[in-house]
PDB file of C-alpha atoms in Angstrom:
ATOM      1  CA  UNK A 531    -115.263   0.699  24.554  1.00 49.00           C
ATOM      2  CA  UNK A 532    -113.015   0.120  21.382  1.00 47.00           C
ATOM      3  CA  UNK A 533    -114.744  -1.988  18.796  1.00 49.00           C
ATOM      4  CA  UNK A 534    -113.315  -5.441  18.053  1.00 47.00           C
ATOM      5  CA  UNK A 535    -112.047  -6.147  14.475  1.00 48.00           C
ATOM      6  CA  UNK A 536    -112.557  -9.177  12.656  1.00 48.00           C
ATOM      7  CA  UNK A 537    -108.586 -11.207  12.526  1.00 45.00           C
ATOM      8  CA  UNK A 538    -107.622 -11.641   9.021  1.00 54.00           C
ATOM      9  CA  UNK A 539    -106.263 -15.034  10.578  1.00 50.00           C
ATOM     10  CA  UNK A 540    -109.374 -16.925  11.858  1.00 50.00           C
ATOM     11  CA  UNK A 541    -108.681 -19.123  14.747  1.00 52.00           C
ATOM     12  CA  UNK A 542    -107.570 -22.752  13.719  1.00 54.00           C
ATOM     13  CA  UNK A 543    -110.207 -24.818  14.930  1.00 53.00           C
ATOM     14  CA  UNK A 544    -109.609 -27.040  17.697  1.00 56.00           C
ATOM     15  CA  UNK A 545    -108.963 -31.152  17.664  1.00 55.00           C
ATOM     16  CA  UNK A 546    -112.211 -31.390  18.790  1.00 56.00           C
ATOM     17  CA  UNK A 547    -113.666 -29.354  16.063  1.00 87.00           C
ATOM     18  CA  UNK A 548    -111.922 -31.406  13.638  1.00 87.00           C
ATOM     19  CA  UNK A 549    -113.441 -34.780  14.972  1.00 85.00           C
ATOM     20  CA  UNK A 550    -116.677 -33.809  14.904  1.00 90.00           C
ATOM     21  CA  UNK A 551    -116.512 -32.182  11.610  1.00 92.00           C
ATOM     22  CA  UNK A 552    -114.802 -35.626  10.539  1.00 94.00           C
ATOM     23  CA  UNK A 553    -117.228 -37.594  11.845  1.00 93.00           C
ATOM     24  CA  UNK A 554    -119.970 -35.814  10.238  1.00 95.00           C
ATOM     25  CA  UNK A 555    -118.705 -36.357   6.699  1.00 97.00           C
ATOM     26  CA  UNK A 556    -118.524 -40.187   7.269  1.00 97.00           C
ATOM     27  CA  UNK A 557    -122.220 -40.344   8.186  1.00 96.00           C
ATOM     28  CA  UNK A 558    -122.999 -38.393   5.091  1.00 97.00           C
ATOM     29  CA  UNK A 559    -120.626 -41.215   3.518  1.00 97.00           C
ATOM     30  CA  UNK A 560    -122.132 -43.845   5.137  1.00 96.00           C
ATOM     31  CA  UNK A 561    -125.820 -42.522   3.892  1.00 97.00           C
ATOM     32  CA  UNK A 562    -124.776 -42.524   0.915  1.00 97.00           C
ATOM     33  CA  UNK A 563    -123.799 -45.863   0.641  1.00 96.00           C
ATOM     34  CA  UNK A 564    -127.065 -46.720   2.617  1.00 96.00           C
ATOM     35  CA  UNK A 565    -129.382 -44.386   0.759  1.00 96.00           C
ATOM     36  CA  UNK A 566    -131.734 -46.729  -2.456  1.00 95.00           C
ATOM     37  CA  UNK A 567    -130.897 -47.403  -5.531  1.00 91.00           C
ATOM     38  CA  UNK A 568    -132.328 -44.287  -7.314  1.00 90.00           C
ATOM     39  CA  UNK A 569    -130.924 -42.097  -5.148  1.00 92.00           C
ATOM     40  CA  UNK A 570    -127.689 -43.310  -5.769  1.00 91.00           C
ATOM     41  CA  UNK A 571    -127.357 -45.799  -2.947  1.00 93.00           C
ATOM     42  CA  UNK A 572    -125.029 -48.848  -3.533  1.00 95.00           C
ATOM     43  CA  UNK A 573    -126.710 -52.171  -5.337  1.00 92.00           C
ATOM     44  CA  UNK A 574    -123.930 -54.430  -3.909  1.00 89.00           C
ATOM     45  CA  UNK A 575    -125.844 -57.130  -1.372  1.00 86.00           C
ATOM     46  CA  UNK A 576    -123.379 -57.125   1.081  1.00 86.00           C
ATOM     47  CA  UNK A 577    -120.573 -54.324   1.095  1.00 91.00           C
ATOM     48  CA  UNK A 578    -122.029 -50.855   0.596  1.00 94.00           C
ATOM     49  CA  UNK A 579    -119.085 -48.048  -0.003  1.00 96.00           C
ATOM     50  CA  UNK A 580    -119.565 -44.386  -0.017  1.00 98.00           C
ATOM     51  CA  UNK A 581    -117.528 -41.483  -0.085  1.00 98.00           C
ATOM     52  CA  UNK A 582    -117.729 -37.877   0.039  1.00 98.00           C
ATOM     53  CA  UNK A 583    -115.251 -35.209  -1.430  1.00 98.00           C
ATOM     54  CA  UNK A 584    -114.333 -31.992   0.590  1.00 98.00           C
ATOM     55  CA  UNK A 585    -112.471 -28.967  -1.447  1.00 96.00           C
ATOM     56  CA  UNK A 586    -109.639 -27.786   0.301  1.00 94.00           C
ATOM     57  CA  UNK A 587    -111.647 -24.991   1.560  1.00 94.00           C
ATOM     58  CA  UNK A 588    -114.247 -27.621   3.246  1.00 94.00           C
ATOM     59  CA  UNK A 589    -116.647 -27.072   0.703  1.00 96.00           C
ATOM     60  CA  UNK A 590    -118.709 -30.775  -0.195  1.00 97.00           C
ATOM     61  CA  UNK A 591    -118.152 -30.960  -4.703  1.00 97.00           C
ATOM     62  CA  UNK A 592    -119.093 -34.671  -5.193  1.00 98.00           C
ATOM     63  CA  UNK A 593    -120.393 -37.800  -3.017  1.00 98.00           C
ATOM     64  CA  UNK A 594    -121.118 -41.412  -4.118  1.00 98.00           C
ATOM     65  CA  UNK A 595    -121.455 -45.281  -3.435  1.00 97.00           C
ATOM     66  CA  UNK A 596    -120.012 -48.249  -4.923  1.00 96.00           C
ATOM     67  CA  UNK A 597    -122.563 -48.826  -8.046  1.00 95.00           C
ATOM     68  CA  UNK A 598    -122.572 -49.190 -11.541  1.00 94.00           C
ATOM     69  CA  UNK A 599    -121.159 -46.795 -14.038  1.00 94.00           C
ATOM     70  CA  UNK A 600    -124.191 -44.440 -15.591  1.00 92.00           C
ATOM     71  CA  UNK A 601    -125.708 -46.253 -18.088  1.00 93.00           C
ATOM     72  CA  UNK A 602    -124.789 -49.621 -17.370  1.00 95.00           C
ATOM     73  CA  UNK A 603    -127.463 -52.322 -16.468  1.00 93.00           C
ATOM     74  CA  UNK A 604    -127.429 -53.197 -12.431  1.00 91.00           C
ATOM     75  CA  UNK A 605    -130.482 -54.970 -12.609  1.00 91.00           C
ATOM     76  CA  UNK A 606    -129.148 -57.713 -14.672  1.00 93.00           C
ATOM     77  CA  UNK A 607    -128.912 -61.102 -12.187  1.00 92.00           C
ATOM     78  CA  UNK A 608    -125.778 -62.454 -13.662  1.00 93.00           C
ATOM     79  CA  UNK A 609    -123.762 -59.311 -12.754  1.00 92.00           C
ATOM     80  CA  UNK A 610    -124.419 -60.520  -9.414  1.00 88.00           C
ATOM     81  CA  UNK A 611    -122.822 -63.866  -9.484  1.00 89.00           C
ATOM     82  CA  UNK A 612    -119.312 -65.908  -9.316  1.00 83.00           C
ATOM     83  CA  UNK A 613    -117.469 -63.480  -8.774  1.00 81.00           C
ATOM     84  CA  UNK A 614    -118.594 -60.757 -11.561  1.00 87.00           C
ATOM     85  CA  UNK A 615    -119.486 -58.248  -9.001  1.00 88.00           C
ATOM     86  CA  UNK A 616    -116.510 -56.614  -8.992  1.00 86.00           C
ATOM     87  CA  UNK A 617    -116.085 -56.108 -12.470  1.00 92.00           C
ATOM     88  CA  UNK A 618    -119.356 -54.833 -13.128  1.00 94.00           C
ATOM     89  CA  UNK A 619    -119.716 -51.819  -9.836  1.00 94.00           C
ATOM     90  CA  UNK A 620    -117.223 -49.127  -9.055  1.00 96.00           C
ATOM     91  CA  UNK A 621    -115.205 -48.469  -6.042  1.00 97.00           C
ATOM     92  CA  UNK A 622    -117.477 -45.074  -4.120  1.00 98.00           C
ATOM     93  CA  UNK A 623    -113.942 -43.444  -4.684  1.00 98.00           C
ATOM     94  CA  UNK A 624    -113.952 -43.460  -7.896  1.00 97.00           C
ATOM     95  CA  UNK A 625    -117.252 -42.812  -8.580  1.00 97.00           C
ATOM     96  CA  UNK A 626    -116.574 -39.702  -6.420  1.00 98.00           C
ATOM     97  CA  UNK A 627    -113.795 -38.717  -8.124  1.00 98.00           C
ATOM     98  CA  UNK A 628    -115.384 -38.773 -11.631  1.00 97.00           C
ATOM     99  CA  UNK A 629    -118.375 -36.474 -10.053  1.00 97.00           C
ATOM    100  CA  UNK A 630    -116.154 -33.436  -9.167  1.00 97.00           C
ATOM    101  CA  UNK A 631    -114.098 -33.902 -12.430  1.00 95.00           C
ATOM    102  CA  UNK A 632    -117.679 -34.033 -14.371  1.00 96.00           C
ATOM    103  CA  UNK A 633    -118.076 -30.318 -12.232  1.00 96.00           C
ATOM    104  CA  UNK A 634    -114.342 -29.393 -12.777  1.00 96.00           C
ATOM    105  CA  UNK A 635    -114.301 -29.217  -9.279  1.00 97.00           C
ATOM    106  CA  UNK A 636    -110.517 -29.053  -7.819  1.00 95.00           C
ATOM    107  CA  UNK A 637    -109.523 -32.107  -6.019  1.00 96.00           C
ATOM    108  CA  UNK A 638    -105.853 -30.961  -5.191  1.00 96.00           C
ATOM    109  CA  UNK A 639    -105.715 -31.199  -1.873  1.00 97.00           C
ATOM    110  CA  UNK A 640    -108.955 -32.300  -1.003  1.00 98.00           C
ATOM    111  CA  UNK A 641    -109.859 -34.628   1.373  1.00 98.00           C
ATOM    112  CA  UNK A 642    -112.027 -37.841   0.998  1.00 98.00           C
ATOM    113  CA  UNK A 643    -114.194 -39.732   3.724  1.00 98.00           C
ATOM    114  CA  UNK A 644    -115.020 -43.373   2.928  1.00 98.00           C
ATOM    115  CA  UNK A 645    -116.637 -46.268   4.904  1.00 96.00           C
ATOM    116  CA  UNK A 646    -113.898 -48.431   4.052  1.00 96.00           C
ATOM    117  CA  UNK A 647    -110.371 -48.122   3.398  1.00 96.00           C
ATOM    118  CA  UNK A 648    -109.573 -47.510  -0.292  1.00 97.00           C
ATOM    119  CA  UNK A 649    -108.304 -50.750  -2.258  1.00 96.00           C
ATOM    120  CA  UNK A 650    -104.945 -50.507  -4.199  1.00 97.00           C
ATOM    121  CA  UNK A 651    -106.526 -49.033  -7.454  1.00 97.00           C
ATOM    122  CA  UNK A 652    -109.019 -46.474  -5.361  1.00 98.00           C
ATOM    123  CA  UNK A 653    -105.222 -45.704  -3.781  1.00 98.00           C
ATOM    124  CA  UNK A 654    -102.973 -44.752  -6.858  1.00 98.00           C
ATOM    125  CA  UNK A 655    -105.836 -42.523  -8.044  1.00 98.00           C
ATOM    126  CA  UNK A 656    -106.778 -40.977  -4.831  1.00 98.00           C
ATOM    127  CA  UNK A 657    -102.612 -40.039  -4.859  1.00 98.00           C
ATOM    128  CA  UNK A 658    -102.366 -39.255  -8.644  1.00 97.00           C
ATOM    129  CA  UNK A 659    -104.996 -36.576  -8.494  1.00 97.00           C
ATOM    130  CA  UNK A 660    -103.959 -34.917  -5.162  1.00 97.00           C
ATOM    131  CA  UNK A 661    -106.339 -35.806  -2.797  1.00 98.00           C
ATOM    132  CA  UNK A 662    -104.126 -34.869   0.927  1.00 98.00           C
ATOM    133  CA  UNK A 663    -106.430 -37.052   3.058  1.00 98.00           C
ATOM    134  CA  UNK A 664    -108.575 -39.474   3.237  1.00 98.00           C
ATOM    135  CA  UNK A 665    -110.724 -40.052   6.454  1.00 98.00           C
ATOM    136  CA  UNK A 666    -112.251 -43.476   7.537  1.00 97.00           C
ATOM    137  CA  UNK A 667    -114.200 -44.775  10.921  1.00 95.00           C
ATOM    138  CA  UNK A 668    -112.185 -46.845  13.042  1.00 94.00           C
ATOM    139  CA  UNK A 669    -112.329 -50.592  12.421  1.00 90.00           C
ATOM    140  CA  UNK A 670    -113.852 -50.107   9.381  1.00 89.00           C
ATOM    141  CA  UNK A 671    -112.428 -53.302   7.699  1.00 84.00           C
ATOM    142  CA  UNK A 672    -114.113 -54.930  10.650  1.00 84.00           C
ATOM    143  CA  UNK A 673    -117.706 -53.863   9.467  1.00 83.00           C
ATOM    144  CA  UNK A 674    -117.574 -55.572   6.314  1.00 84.00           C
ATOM    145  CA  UNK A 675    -117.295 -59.135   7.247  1.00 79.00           C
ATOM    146  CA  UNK A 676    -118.299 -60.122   4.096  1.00 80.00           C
ATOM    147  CA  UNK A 677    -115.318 -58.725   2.096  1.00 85.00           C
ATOM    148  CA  UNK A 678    -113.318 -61.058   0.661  1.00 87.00           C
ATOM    149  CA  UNK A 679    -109.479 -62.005   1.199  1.00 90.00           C
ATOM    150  CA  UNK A 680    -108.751 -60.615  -2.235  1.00 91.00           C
ATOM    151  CA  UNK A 681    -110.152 -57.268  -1.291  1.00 91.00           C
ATOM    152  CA  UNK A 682    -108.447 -57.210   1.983  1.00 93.00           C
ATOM    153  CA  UNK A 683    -105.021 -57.836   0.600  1.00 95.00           C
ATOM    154  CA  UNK A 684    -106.191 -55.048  -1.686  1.00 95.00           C
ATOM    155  CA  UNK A 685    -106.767 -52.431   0.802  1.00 96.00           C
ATOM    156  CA  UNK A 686    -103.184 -53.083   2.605  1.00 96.00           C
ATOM    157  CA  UNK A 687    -101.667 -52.692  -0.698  1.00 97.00           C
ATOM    158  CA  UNK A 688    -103.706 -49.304  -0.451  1.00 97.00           C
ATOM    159  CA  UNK A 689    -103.006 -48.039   2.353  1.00 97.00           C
ATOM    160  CA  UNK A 690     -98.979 -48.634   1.524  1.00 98.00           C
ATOM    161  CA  UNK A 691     -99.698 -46.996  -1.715  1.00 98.00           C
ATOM    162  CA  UNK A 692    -101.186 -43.970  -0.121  1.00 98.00           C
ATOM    163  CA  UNK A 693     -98.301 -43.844   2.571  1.00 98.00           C
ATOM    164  CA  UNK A 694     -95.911 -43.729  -0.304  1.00 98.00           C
ATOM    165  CA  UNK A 695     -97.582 -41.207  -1.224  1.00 98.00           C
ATOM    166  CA  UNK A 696     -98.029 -39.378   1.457  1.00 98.00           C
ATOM    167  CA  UNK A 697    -101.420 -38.844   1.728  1.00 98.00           C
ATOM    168  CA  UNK A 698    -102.574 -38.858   5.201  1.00 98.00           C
ATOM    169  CA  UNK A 699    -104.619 -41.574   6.180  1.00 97.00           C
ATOM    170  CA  UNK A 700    -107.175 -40.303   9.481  1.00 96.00           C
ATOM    171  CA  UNK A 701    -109.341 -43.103  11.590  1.00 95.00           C
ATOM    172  CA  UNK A 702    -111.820 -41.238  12.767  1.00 95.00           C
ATOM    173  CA  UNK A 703    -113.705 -42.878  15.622  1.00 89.00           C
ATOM    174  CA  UNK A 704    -117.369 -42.052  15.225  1.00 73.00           C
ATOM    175  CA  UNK A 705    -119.693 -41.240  18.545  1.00 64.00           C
TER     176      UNK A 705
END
């Protein structure tokens, strides 16, 4: 019996492959966002983020939640009030995005999973460093009933922004 040789080529994997591979980057996403404080969960009360960076090659090089920048002071109370939330904790995105730069990891191309859909800002950098795609559940706007009108008019100026630029947006719709 002739011995079989490996392809150079390997076989594309199939749709169904790529959904469940999908869907288990947002739960590693959504523990993330979930996971406590000093493990690098989120400290926002009601709209946890996270998001996890794949290398074009598949390989996992950073993963974070919405939080404060290193250094700064979430335990302050007033941080938390009128408003000054979202001046004070970073988008999971970006917090993402600054992990794999801190690793010189290479983003071109990449692909990022996030519970939510990025808001405009998230957007133009997600585009400006190369990330292809970004992945999110189905409905996820609907899971965060607390967001604000501000932040969804944010996101659909997001999602244009990353249409523009043609990265490929992916609802993924989680078992």
């Amino acid at each position: 019996m002739p011995k079989k040789t490996a392809s150079k080529h390997p076989a594309k994997p199939r749709k169904h492959d790529v959904l469940a591979e999908h869907a288990r980057w947002l739960e590693q996403a959504e523990a993330i966002a979930n996971a406590p404080l000093n493990a690098g969960g989120s400290p926002h009360p009601s709209v946890k983020v996270g998001a996890v960076l794949i290398d074009a090659k598949g390989k996992k090089i950073a993963a974070a939640a919405n939080r404060f920048a290193r250094g700064v002071d979430r335990r302050r109370p007033e941080r938390y009030r009128n408003g000054a939330k979202s001046l004070w904790i970073n988008c999971a995105e970006q917090m993402a995005l600054a992990e794999a730069l801190r690793k010189r990891a290479k983003v071109e191309g990449a692909t990022m999973y996030v519970t939510l859909e990025p808001c405009a800002v998230c957007a133009g950098l997600i585009a400006e460093v190369g990330v292809r795609q970004v992945c999110v559940p189905v409905g996820a706007l609907r899971r965060y009933a607390k967001l604000k009108s501000k932040w969804k008019d944010s996101i659909e100026i997001g999602l244009i922004k990353l249409a523009e630029a043609g990265v490929q947006v992916t609802a993924v719709d989680k078992p």
